[in-house]
Amino acid sequence: MKVYTLDLSFLDIPQAIAAFLVEAGDTHILIETGPYSTIRQLEGSLQALGKSAAKLDAVLVTHIHLDHAGAAWYFAQKGIPVYMHPIGAPHMADPSKLLQSAQRIYGDQMERLWGTLKPIPEACLHTVSHGEELHIGNCRIKAWHTPGHAIHHVAWQIEDHLFTGDVAGVRIGGSLVVPPCPPPDIDVEAWDQSIEILRRQAPGQLLLTHFGAYTDVLPHLQELQERLHAWADWMRPHAETGRPAQEIVPLFQDFVHSQLRAAGLNEQQIARYEAANPSFMSVAGLLRYWKKKFEKQKTENQ
């Protein structure tokens, strides 16, 4: 089996978003599609390997966020089956709510960042249960439901390769591991459980959409878990006081960027992390996490 990491050059920034081509004999599977805004780069990368987008055997996406699955419809239109979590599938069949949510966040930058999103015919949509094993050509693939970053998240395992989407964090150039925490599904406790699921598989490699393959699996996951809790703890007092998100964003950016600078990253490298994992999104996600947690605690105490 061969695995190719395809750099999608998102916003002309290297190592921000990856897709992966798995080749097992005459079987070819694409894991992650990136946004439709990078489809030409993805097609060019496939062609450079002597492959055709139209001749893939399957597309697997870890979750339906646009930087991971925004171009999945393009492959479905070619008749290629697309596999995902059952909670995500209805939003790919009818992406209107997904588009509305993204439009609220990104406004007039929507097209530049993500491009077009079209419905996927239900005949091309396939869902997987937790622990299910798929047999696609010469590949056997295990699906692991791994919420925490997104409730509809799947990590895909082929042999000792674990394609982790966002549940194993963001790490660029072997530097810091950071947790992407956008709304609406951030759940620290569920994420802890998902990290333990990853550990139990004892993979030889974690393949991150943001960005690339890492073999120091246990230290990587430990760092992710510690930083996830550190970021959530940093946000808690701001959530308790009800401080507006727009006031918190620059403070949180300073907090995150100081960690990256302390690790030796320059401003260009920090910009890569921001492209892959915008700080302002983690503010919104972590504030929502604490709000839901406080509401649950209040209800339980009544």
CSV table of C-alpha atoms in Angstrom, one decimal:
chain,number,residue,atom,x,y,z
A,1,MET,CA,0.0,0.0,0.0
A,2,LYS,CA,1.1,3.5,-0.8
A,3,VAL,CA,-0.2,6.7,0.7
A,4,TYR,CA,0.4,10.1,-1.0
A,5,THR,CA,-0.1,13.4,0.8
A,6,LEU,CA,-1.5,15.9,-1.6
A,7,ASP,CA,-0.9,19.6,-0.6
A,8,LEU,CA,-4.0,21.6,-1.7
A,9,SER,CA,-2.2,24.9,-1.4
A,10,PHE,CA,-5.2,26.5,0.3
A,11,LEU,CA,-5.0,30.3,-0.3
A,12,ASP,CA,-1.6,29.6,-1.9
A,13,ILE,CA,-0.3,28.7,1.6
A,14,PRO,CA,1.7,25.4,1.8
A,15,GLN,CA,0.8,22.7,4.3
A,16,ALA,CA,-2.5,24.2,5.4
A,17,ILE,CA,-4.9,21.5,4.0
A,18,ALA,CA,-4.1,18.0,2.8
A,19,ALA,CA,-5.9,15.3,1.0
A,20,PHE,CA,-4.6,11.7,0.9
A,21,LEU,CA,-4.5,9.2,-2.0
A,22,VAL,CA,-4.4,5.6,-0.9
A,23,GLU,CA,-3.1,3.2,-3.6
A,24,ALA,CA,-3.5,-0.6,-3.0
A,25,GLY,CA,-2.8,-2.4,-6.2
A,26,ASP,CA,-5.4,-1.2,-8.6
A,27,THR,CA,-7.6,0.3,-5.8
A,28,HIS,CA,-7.5,4.1,-5.4
A,29,ILE,CA,-9.2,5.8,-2.5
A,30,LEU,CA,-9.2,9.6,-1.7
A,31,ILE,CA,-9.4,10.5,1.9
A,32,GLU,CA,-10.6,14.2,2.3
A,33,THR,CA,-11.4,16.4,-0.6
A,34,GLY,CA,-10.6,19.8,0.7
A,35,PRO,CA,-12.8,22.7,-0.3
A,36,TYR,CA,-14.0,23.1,-3.9
A,37,SER,CA,-11.8,26.3,-4.1
A,38,THR,CA,-8.8,24.0,-4.3
A,39,ILE,CA,-10.2,21.4,-6.7
A,40,ARG,CA,-7.9,22.3,-9.5
A,41,GLN,CA,-4.9,21.8,-7.3
A,42,LEU,CA,-6.2,18.4,-6.2
A,43,GLU,CA,-6.9,17.3,-9.8
A,44,GLY,CA,-3.4,18.5,-10.8
A,45,SER,CA,-1.8,16.5,-7.9
A,46,LEU,CA,-3.7,13.4,-9.0
A,47,GLN,CA,-2.7,13.8,-12.6
A,48,ALA,CA,0.9,14.3,-11.6
A,49,LEU,CA,0.7,10.8,-10.0
A,50,GLY,CA,-0.8,9.4,-13.2
A,51,LYS,CA,-4.3,9.1,-11.6
A,52,SER,CA,-7.7,10.3,-12.7
A,53,ALA,CA,-10.3,11.9,-10.4
A,54,ALA,CA,-13.0,10.0,-12.4
A,55,LYS,CA,-11.4,6.6,-11.7
A,56,LEU,CA,-11.3,6.7,-8.0
A,57,ASP,CA,-12.9,3.8,-6.2
A,58,ALA,CA,-14.2,5.8,-3.3
A,59,VAL,CA,-14.0,9.1,-1.4
A,60,LEU,CA,-13.8,9.1,2.4
A,61,VAL,CA,-14.3,12.3,4.4
A,62,THR,CA,-13.6,12.6,8.1
A,63,HIS,CA,-16.4,15.2,8.6
A,64,ILE,CA,-18.4,17.7,6.6
A,65,HIS,CA,-16.6,20.9,7.4
A,66,LEU,CA,-15.9,22.7,4.2
A,67,ASP,CA,-12.1,22.4,4.5
A,68,HIS,CA,-12.4,18.6,4.6
A,69,ALA,CA,-15.5,17.7,2.5
A,70,GLY,CA,-16.4,20.8,0.5
A,71,ALA,CA,-15.5,19.2,-2.9
A,72,ALA,CA,-17.0,15.8,-2.2
A,73,TRP,CA,-20.0,16.7,-4.4
A,74,TYR,CA,-17.6,17.1,-7.4
A,75,PHE,CA,-16.6,13.4,-7.1
A,76,ALA,CA,-20.1,12.2,-6.4
A,77,GLN,CA,-21.1,13.8,-9.7
A,78,LYS,CA,-18.7,11.4,-11.4
A,79,GLY,CA,-20.5,8.5,-9.7
A,80,ILE,CA,-17.9,7.9,-7.1
A,81,PRO,CA,-19.3,6.7,-3.7
A,82,VAL,CA,-18.7,9.1,-0.8
A,83,TYR,CA,-18.4,7.6,2.8
A,84,MET,CA,-19.0,9.6,6.0
A,85,HIS,CA,-20.7,9.7,9.4
A,86,PRO,CA,-24.5,9.2,9.4
A,87,ILE,CA,-25.1,12.5,11.1
A,88,GLY,CA,-23.2,14.3,8.4
A,89,ALA,CA,-24.8,12.7,5.4
A,90,PRO,CA,-28.2,14.6,5.4
A,91,HIS,CA,-26.2,17.9,5.3
A,92,MET,CA,-24.3,16.7,2.2
A,93,ALA,CA,-27.6,15.6,0.5
A,94,ASP,CA,-29.0,19.0,1.3
A,95,PRO,CA,-26.3,21.5,2.1
A,96,SER,CA,-28.6,24.5,2.5
A,97,LYS,CA,-28.1,24.8,6.3
A,98,LEU,CA,-24.4,24.2,6.0
A,99,LEU,CA,-24.1,27.0,3.5
A,100,GLN,CA,-26.2,29.4,5.6
A,101,SER,CA,-24.1,28.7,8.6
A,102,ALA,CA,-20.9,29.3,6.6
A,103,GLN,CA,-22.3,32.4,5.0
A,104,ARG,CA,-23.0,33.9,8.4
A,105,ILE,CA,-19.4,33.4,9.4
A,106,TYR,CA,-17.5,34.2,6.2
A,107,GLY,CA,-19.8,36.6,4.4
A,108,ASP,CA,-18.4,37.9,1.2
A,109,GLN,CA,-15.2,35.7,1.6
A,110,MET,CA,-17.3,32.6,1.2
A,111,GLU,CA,-16.5,32.0,-2.5
A,112,ARG,CA,-12.8,32.9,-2.2
A,113,LEU,CA,-12.3,30.5,0.7
A,114,TRP,CA,-14.5,27.6,0.0
A,115,GLY,CA,-16.0,27.8,-3.5
A,116,THR,CA,-19.2,26.1,-4.5
A,117,LEU,CA,-21.1,23.5,-2.5
A,118,LYS,CA,-23.7,21.3,-4.3
A,119,PRO,CA,-25.9,18.5,-3.1
A,120,ILE,CA,-24.7,14.9,-3.3
A,121,PRO,CA,-27.2,12.4,-4.7
A,122,GLU,CA,-28.3,10.0,-2.0
A,123,ALA,CA,-27.3,7.1,-4.2
A,124,CYS,CA,-23.7,8.2,-3.8
A,125,LEU,CA,-23.8,8.8,0.0
A,126,HIS,CA,-22.7,5.9,2.2
A,127,THR,CA,-22.6,6.0,6.0
A,128,VAL,CA,-20.6,4.0,8.5
A,129,SER,CA,-21.2,2.8,12.0
A,130,HIS,CA,-18.6,2.9,14.8
A,131,GLY,CA,-16.0,0.1,14.3
A,132,GLU,CA,-17.5,-0.9,10.9
A,133,GLU,CA,-15.0,-2.5,8.5
A,134,LEU,CA,-15.3,-1.5,4.8
A,135,HIS,CA,-14.0,-3.7,2.0
A,136,ILE,CA,-13.3,-1.5,-1.0
A,137,GLY,CA,-11.2,-3.2,-3.7
A,138,ASN,CA,-7.9,-4.3,-2.1
A,139,CYS,CA,-8.5,-2.1,1.0
A,140,ARG,CA,-9.9,-2.9,4.4
A,141,ILE,CA,-10.9,0.2,6.2
A,142,LYS,CA,-12.0,0.6,9.8
A,143,ALA,CA,-14.3,3.5,10.7
A,144,TRP,CA,-14.0,5.1,14.2
A,145,HIS,CA,-16.6,7.5,15.3
A,146,THR,CA,-14.6,10.2,17.1
A,147,PRO,CA,-16.6,13.2,18.3
A,148,GLY,CA,-15.2,16.1,20.2
A,149,HIS,CA,-14.2,18.4,17.4
A,150,ALA,CA,-17.4,17.6,15.5
A,151,ILE,CA,-20.2,15.2,16.4
A,152,HIS,CA,-20.1,13.8,12.9
A,153,HIS,CA,-16.4,13.0,12.9
A,154,VAL,CA,-14.9,9.7,11.6
A,155,ALA,CA,-11.2,8.6,11.8
A,156,TRP,CA,-10.4,6.1,9.1
A,157,GLN,CA,-7.9,3.3,9.7
A,158,ILE,CA,-6.1,1.4,7.0
A,159,GLU,CA,-3.5,-1.1,8.3
A,160,ASP,CA,-1.5,1.0,10.8
A,161,HIS,CA,-2.3,4.3,9.1
A,162,LEU,CA,-4.9,6.4,11.0
A,163,PHE,CA,-6.4,9.3,9.0
A,164,THR,CA,-7.5,11.6,11.7
A,165,GLY,CA,-9.2,14.7,10.2
A,166,ASP,CA,-9.2,17.2,13.0
A,167,VAL,CA,-9.6,14.9,16.0
A,168,ALA,CA,-5.8,14.5,16.4
A,169,GLY,CA,-5.3,18.2,16.1
A,170,VAL,CA,-3.4,20.5,13.8
A,171,ARG,CA,0.4,20.2,13.5
A,172,ILE,CA,2.4,21.8,10.8
A,173,GLY,CA,6.1,21.1,10.1
A,174,GLY,CA,6.4,18.9,13.2
A,175,SER,CA,5.8,21.8,15.5
A,176,LEU,CA,3.1,22.3,18.2
A,177,VAL,CA,-0.1,20.2,18.2
A,178,VAL,CA,-3.1,22.5,18.6
A,179,PRO,CA,-6.8,21.7,18.9
A,180,PRO,CA,-9.1,23.2,16.3
A,181,CYS,CA,-12.2,24.3,18.3
A,182,PRO,CA,-14.8,25.8,16.0
A,183,PRO,CA,-18.6,25.9,16.8
A,184,PRO,CA,-21.0,24.3,17.2
A,185,ASP,CA,-19.9,20.8,18.5
A,186,ILE,CA,-16.8,21.3,20.7
A,187,ASP,CA,-17.0,18.8,23.6
A,188,VAL,CA,-13.9,18.4,25.6
A,189,GLU,CA,-15.1,15.3,27.4
A,190,ALA,CA,-16.1,13.6,24.2
A,191,TRP,CA,-12.8,14.6,22.6
A,192,ASP,CA,-10.9,13.0,25.5
A,193,GLN,CA,-12.8,9.8,24.8
A,194,SER,CA,-12.0,10.0,21.1
A,195,ILE,CA,-8.3,10.5,21.8
A,196,GLU,CA,-8.4,7.3,23.9
A,197,ILE,CA,-10.0,5.5,20.9
A,198,LEU,CA,-7.1,6.7,18.8
A,199,ARG,CA,-4.6,5.5,21.3
A,200,ARG,CA,-6.2,2.0,21.5
A,201,GLN,CA,-5.7,1.4,17.8
A,202,ALA,CA,-1.9,1.7,18.4
A,203,PRO,CA,-1.4,3.3,14.9
A,204,GLY,CA,2.1,3.6,13.4
A,205,GLN,CA,1.1,6.9,11.8
A,206,LEU,CA,-1.3,9.7,12.4
A,207,LEU,CA,-2.2,11.4,9.1
A,208,LEU,CA,-3.5,14.9,9.8
A,209,THR,CA,-5.5,16.9,7.3
A,210,HIS,CA,-3.6,19.9,8.8
A,211,PHE,CA,-0.9,18.7,8.0
A,212,GLY,CA,0.8,15.4,7.1
A,213,ALA,CA,2.0,12.2,8.7
A,214,TYR,CA,3.5,11.8,12.2
A,215,THR,CA,4.9,8.7,13.8
A,216,ASP,CA,5.4,10.0,17.4
A,217,VAL,CA,1.8,9.0,18.1
A,218,LEU,CA,1.6,8.9,21.9
A,219,PRO,CA,3.5,12.1,22.6
A,220,HIS,CA,1.5,13.8,19.9
A,221,LEU,CA,-1.8,12.8,21.4
A,222,GLN,CA,-0.7,13.7,24.9
A,223,GLU,CA,0.3,17.1,23.8
A,224,LEU,CA,-3.0,17.6,22.0
A,225,GLN,CA,-5.0,16.6,25.1
A,226,GLU,CA,-3.0,18.8,27.4
A,227,ARG,CA,-3.4,21.8,25.1
A,228,LEU,CA,-7.1,21.2,24.6
A,229,HIS,CA,-7.6,21.4,28.3
A,230,ALA,CA,-5.3,24.4,28.6
A,231,TRP,CA,-7.2,26.3,25.9
A,232,ALA,CA,-10.6,25.4,27.5
A,233,ASP,CA,-9.4,26.5,30.9
A,234,TRP,CA,-8.1,29.8,29.5
A,235,MET,CA,-11.6,30.4,28.0
A,236,ARG,CA,-13.6,29.5,31.1
A,237,PRO,CA,-13.4,32.8,33.1
A,238,HIS,CA,-14.3,34.8,30.0
A,239,ALA,CA,-17.3,32.6,29.5
A,240,GLU,CA,-18.3,33.0,33.1
A,241,THR,CA,-18.3,36.7,32.9
A,242,GLY,CA,-20.2,36.8,29.6
A,243,ARG,CA,-17.5,38.9,27.9
A,244,PRO,CA,-18.3,39.5,24.2
A,245,ALA,CA,-16.5,37.2,21.8
A,246,GLN,CA,-15.2,40.2,19.8
A,247,GLU,CA,-13.3,41.4,22.9
A,248,ILE,CA,-11.9,37.9,23.5
A,249,VAL,CA,-10.6,37.2,20.0
A,250,PRO,CA,-7.5,39.5,20.1
A,251,LEU,CA,-6.6,38.3,23.6
A,252,PHE,CA,-6.9,34.6,22.6
A,253,GLN,CA,-4.9,35.2,19.4
A,254,ASP,CA,-2.1,36.7,21.5
A,255,PHE,CA,-2.3,33.7,23.8
A,256,VAL,CA,-2.1,31.2,20.9
A,257,HIS,CA,0.5,33.1,19.0
A,258,SER,CA,2.8,33.5,22.1
A,259,GLN,CA,2.8,29.7,22.3
A,260,LEU,CA,3.7,29.3,18.7
A,261,ARG,CA,6.5,31.9,19.0
A,262,ALA,CA,7.8,30.2,22.1
A,263,ALA,CA,8.1,27.1,19.9
A,264,GLY,CA,10.3,29.0,17.5
A,265,LEU,CA,7.8,29.7,14.8
A,266,ASN,CA,8.1,32.9,12.7
A,267,GLU,CA,5.2,35.0,11.5
A,268,GLN,CA,4.9,33.2,8.2
A,269,GLN,CA,4.7,29.9,10.0
A,270,ILE,CA,2.1,31.3,12.4
A,271,ALA,CA,0.1,32.4,9.4
A,272,ARG,CA,0.0,28.8,8.2
A,273,TYR,CA,-1.4,27.7,11.6
A,274,GLU,CA,-4.0,30.5,11.3
A,275,ALA,CA,-5.0,29.3,7.8
A,276,ALA,CA,-5.5,25.8,9.0
A,277,ASN,CA,-7.0,26.7,12.4
A,278,PRO,CA,-8.2,30.3,12.7
A,279,SER,CA,-8.0,31.5,16.3
A,280,PHE,CA,-11.3,33.4,16.1
A,281,MET,CA,-13.2,30.2,15.4
A,282,SER,CA,-11.8,28.6,18.5
A,283,VAL,CA,-13.1,31.5,20.6
A,284,ALA,CA,-16.6,30.9,19.3
A,285,GLY,CA,-16.4,27.2,19.7
A,286,LEU,CA,-15.0,27.2,23.3
A,287,LEU,CA,-17.4,29.9,24.4
A,288,ARG,CA,-20.3,27.7,23.1
A,289,TYR,CA,-18.8,24.7,24.9
A,290,TRP,CA,-18.8,26.4,28.3
A,291,LYS,CA,-22.2,28.0,27.8
A,292,LYS,CA,-23.7,24.5,27.1
A,293,LYS,CA,-21.8,23.1,30.1
A,294,PHE,CA,-23.0,25.8,32.4
A,295,GLU,CA,-26.6,25.4,31.3
A,296,LYS,CA,-26.4,21.6,31.8
A,297,GLN,CA,-25.0,22.1,35.3
A,298,LYS,CA,-27.7,24.6,36.2
A,299,THR,CA,-30.4,22.2,35.0
A,300,GLU,CA,-28.9,19.3,37.0
A,301,ASN,CA,-28.8,21.5,40.2
A,302,GLN,CA,-32.4,22.5,40.0
